[in-house]
XYZ file of C-alpha atoms in Angstrom:
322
model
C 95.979 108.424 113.460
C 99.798 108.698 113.321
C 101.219 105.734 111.663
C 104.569 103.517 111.816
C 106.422 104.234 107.818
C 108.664 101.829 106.743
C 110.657 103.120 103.854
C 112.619 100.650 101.788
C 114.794 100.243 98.238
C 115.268 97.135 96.023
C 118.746 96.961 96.903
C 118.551 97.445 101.121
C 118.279 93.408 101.735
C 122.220 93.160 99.514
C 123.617 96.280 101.158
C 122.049 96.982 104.321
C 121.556 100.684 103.159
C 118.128 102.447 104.628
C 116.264 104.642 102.364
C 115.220 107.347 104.584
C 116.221 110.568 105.765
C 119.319 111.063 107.941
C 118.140 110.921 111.557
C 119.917 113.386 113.587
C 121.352 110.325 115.407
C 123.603 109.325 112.938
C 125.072 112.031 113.183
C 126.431 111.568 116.424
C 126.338 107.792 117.006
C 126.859 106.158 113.710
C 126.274 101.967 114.008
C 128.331 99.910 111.372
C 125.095 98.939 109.935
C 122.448 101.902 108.994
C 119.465 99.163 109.489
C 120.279 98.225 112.417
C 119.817 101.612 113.737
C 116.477 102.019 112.261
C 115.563 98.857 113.930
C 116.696 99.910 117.525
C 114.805 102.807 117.086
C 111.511 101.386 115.574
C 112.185 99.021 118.789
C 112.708 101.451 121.180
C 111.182 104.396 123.357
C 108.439 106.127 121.037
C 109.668 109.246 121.704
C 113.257 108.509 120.312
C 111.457 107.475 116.992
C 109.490 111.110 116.972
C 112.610 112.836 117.761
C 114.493 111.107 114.709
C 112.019 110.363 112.571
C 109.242 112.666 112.977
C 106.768 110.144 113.240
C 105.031 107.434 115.453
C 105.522 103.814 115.837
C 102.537 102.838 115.742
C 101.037 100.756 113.012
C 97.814 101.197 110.820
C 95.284 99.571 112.755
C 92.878 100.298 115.761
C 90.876 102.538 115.197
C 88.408 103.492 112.102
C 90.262 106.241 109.674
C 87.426 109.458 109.847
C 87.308 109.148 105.854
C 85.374 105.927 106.548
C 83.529 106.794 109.289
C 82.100 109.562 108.340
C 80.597 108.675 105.011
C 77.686 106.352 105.091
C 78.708 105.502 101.468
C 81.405 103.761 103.064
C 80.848 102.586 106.276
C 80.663 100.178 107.877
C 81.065 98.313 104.755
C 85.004 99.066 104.438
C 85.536 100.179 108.491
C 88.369 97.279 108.880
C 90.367 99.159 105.943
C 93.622 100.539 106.943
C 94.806 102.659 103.922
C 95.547 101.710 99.775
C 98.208 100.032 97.765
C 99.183 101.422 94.243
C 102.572 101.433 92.411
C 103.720 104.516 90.289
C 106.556 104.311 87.856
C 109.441 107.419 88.393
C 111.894 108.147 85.246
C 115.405 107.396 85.994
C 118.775 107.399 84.052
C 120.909 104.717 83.699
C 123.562 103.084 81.453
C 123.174 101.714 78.266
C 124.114 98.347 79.472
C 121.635 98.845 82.129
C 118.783 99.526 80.516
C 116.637 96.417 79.649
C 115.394 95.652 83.138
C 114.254 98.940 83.822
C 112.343 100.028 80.265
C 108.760 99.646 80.998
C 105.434 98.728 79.089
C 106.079 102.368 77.220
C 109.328 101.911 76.341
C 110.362 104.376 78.826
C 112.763 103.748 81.610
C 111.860 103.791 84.914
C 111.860 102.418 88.281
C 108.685 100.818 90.085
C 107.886 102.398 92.808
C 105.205 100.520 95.361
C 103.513 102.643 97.542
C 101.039 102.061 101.117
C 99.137 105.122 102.184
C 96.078 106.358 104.522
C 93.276 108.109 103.623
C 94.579 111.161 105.412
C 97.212 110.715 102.244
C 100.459 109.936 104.703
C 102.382 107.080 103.360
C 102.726 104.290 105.511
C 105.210 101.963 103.338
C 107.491 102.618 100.174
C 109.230 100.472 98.191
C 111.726 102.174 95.826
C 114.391 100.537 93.295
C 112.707 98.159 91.548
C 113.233 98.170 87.837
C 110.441 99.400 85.708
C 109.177 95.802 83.834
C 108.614 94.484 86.590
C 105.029 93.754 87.267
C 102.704 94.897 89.966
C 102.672 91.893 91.675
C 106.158 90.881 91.374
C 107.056 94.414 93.291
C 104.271 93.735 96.164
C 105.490 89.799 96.419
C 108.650 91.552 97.438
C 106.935 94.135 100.095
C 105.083 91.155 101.582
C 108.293 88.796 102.089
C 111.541 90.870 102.458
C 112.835 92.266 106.117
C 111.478 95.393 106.030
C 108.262 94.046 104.905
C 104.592 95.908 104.370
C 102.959 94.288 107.559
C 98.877 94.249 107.070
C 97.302 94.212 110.586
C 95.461 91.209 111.680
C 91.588 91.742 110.797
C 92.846 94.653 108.379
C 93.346 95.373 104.655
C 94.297 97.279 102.247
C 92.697 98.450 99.089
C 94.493 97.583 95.131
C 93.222 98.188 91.746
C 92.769 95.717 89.186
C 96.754 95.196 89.031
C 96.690 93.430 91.718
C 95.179 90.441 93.215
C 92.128 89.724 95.589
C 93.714 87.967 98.548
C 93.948 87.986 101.782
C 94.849 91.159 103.028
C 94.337 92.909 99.787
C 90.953 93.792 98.277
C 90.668 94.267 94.355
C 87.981 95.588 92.488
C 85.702 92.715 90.610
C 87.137 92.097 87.014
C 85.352 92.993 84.359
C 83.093 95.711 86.145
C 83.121 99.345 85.490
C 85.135 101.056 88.065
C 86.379 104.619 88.307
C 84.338 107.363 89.943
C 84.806 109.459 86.712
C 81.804 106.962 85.627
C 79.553 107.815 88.104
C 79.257 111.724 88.552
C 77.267 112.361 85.553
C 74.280 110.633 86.373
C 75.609 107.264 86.319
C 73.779 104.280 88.728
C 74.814 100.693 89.491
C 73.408 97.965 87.646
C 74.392 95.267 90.513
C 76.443 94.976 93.728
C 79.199 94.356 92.058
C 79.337 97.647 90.300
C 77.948 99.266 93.451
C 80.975 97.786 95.194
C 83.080 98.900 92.625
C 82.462 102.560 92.672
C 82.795 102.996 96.093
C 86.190 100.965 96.073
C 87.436 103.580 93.226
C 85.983 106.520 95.458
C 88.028 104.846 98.428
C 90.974 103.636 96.461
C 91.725 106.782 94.989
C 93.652 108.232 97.714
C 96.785 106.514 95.913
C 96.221 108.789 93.017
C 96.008 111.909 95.168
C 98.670 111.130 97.409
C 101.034 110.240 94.321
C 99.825 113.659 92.511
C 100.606 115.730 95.635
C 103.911 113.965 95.796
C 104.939 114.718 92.249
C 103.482 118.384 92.329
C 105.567 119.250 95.255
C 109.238 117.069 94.313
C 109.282 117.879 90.224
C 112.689 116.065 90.210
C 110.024 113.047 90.555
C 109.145 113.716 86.771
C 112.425 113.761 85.593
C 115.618 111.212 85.350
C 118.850 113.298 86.702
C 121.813 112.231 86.166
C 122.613 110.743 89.831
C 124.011 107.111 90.238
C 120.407 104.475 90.423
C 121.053 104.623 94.223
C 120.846 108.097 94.401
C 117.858 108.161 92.105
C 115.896 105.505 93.972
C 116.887 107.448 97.928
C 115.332 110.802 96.321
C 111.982 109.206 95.627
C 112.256 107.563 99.379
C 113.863 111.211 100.825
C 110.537 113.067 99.127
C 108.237 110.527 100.641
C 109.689 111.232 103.784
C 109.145 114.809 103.572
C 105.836 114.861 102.231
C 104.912 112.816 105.637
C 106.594 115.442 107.588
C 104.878 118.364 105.739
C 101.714 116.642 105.686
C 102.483 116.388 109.579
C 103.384 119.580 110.443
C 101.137 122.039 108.206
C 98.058 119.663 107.162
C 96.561 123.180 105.934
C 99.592 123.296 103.464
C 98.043 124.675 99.872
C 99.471 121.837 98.117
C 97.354 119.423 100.149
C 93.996 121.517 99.913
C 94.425 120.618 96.311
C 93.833 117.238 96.548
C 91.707 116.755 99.632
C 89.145 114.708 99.112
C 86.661 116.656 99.365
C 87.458 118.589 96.599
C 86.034 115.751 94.342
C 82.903 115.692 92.741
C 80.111 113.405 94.639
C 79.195 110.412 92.897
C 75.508 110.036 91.744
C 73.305 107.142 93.284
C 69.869 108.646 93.528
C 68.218 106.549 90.561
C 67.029 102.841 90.748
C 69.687 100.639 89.893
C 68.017 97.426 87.708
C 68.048 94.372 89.088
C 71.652 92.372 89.199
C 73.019 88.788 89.966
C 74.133 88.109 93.270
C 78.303 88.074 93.620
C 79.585 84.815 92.398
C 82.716 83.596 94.210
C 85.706 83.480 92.089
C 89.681 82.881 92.681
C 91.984 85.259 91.441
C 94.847 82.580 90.732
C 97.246 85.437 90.294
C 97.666 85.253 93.946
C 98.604 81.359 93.818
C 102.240 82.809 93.656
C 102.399 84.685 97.045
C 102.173 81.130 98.112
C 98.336 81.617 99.312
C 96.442 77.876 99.202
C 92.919 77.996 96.716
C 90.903 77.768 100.544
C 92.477 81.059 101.576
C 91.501 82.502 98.209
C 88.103 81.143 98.231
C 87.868 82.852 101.636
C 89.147 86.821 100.691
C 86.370 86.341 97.659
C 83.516 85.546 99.724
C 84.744 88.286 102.168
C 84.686 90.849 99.245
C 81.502 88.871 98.130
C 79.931 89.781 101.887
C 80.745 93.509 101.563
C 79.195 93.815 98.363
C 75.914 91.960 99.162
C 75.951 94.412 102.599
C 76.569 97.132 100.760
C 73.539 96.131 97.924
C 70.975 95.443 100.263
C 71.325 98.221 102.259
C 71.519 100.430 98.822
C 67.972 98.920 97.739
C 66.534 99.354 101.519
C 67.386 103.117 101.016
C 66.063 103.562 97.667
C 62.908 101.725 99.020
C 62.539 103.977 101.917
């Protein structure tokens, strides 16, 4: 399923600039303000948004993405999933003066770059421009509440790593539970639904990884800071974004993508009996207190994840049984 991408930079909500390709539009009808032609098209006829931008309006929703579907390891546990949420930080150049803000937890400078995608690896929201220490959740706060915001269909989610915080609309991985697949495809069984849940979250979630490694194989200039003005910098990570959707559009067979299909990942193990685990115990994440979320709405996305994972257990066990 084709879906609506918003692509935005730190800096759009000061000076109205839109970081995305030039339509062919502008070139012929330019409006005083750039965002306010992005909006009349979003708004308009869906076949002036192909024509410009190459790509639907519709959002992430309806229907069940394939990579769910298809894989009993996955559904119907995580059928009401729309795509994944993961940040990557890009190198960029900038003045001495300047620098602070953007050096990150490695000393390095770079911007933050927060990222939506489907599990057909098409991005469906990017964020560029924010400096590089600034957190996770400080970056998606800003996705969730400025104009051009990441918009989460109602009854939908999207996936986060341990970053990030278990709240509505987002599901994180349990804390304190091995994760990553790279645990499970020597052998390795769950010792309880939480790490049950957890592996197949990391198996899910890891379309962020791919999409971001495709992204950076194909755009090198991603790896490197040149020596463009920030706002330049920040528009070439939104411009390659932009293209990779168009490629990934146009020639799904491209090489570049075969590489990181998913299917090109090794299966994950789950053919011995698992010991016997506690049951999910609810518990707030209270990072998520500061996206202005009240402790009942909390309570509520933890006993959703809490449902999946129980689901998920007992139908594990059944199968083993059988």
């Amino acid at each position: 399923m084709e879906a609506r991408l918003i692509m935005d930079s730190s800096d759009d909500e000061k000076d109205g600039v839109y970081g995305n390709h030039i339509p062919k539009e502008l070139n012929h009808n330019l409006p005083s303000n750039g965002m306010k032609f992005v909006d009349e098209v979003l708004n308009g006829q869906s076949e002036r948004c192909l024509e410009n931008f190459r790509m639907d309006k519709k959002p992430p929703g309806s229907d069940v993405p394939p990579e769910i579907s298809l894989d009993p390891r996955l559904y119907p546990y995580f059928k009401d999933c729309v795509g994944a949420v993961d940040g990557i930080h890009i190198p960029v150049m900038v003045g001495v003066d300047e620098q602070g803000p953007f050096r990150n937890k490695s000393g390095l400078l770079s911007q933050n770059v927060l990222a939506a995608c489907s599990f057909d690896l098409k991005f469906h929201y990017v964020l560029a421009g924010w400096e590089g220490s600034a957190s996770d959740l400080r970056v998606l706060n800003s996705a969730l509440t400025r104009r051009n915001k990441l918009q989460v269909p109602e009854g939908k989610y999207y996936l986060v790593d341990n970053k990030y915080a278990n709240m509505p609309g987002f599901i994180a991985p349990y804390q304190a539970v091995s994760y990553h697949t790279n645990q499970t495809t020597t052998g390795y069984h769950p010792q309880d639904a939480k790490e049950l849940f957890n592996q197949r979250h990391s198996l899910l979630r890891n379309a962020t990884d791919r999409i971001f490694g495709a992204l950076k194989e194909r755009f090198p200039i991603l790896l490197s800071a040149p020596p463009y003005p920030l706002q330049t910098q920040v528009k070439l990570v939104v411009a390659a974004c932009a293209l990779h959707n168009y490629i990934r559009r146009e020639k799904p067979d491209d090489w570049l993508f075969r590489m990181y299909e998913q299917d090109t990942l090794l299966p994950m193990a789950e053919s011995l009996l698992p010991l016997e685990g506690e049951q999910p115990i609810v518990h707030v994440d209270t990072r998520a207190l500061e996206f202005g979320f009240q402790t009942e709405q909390l309570e509520l996305a933890s006993h959703f994840r809490d449902s999946i994972a129980t689901e998920m257990w007992d139908d594990y066990i059944s199968g083993l049984a059988s």
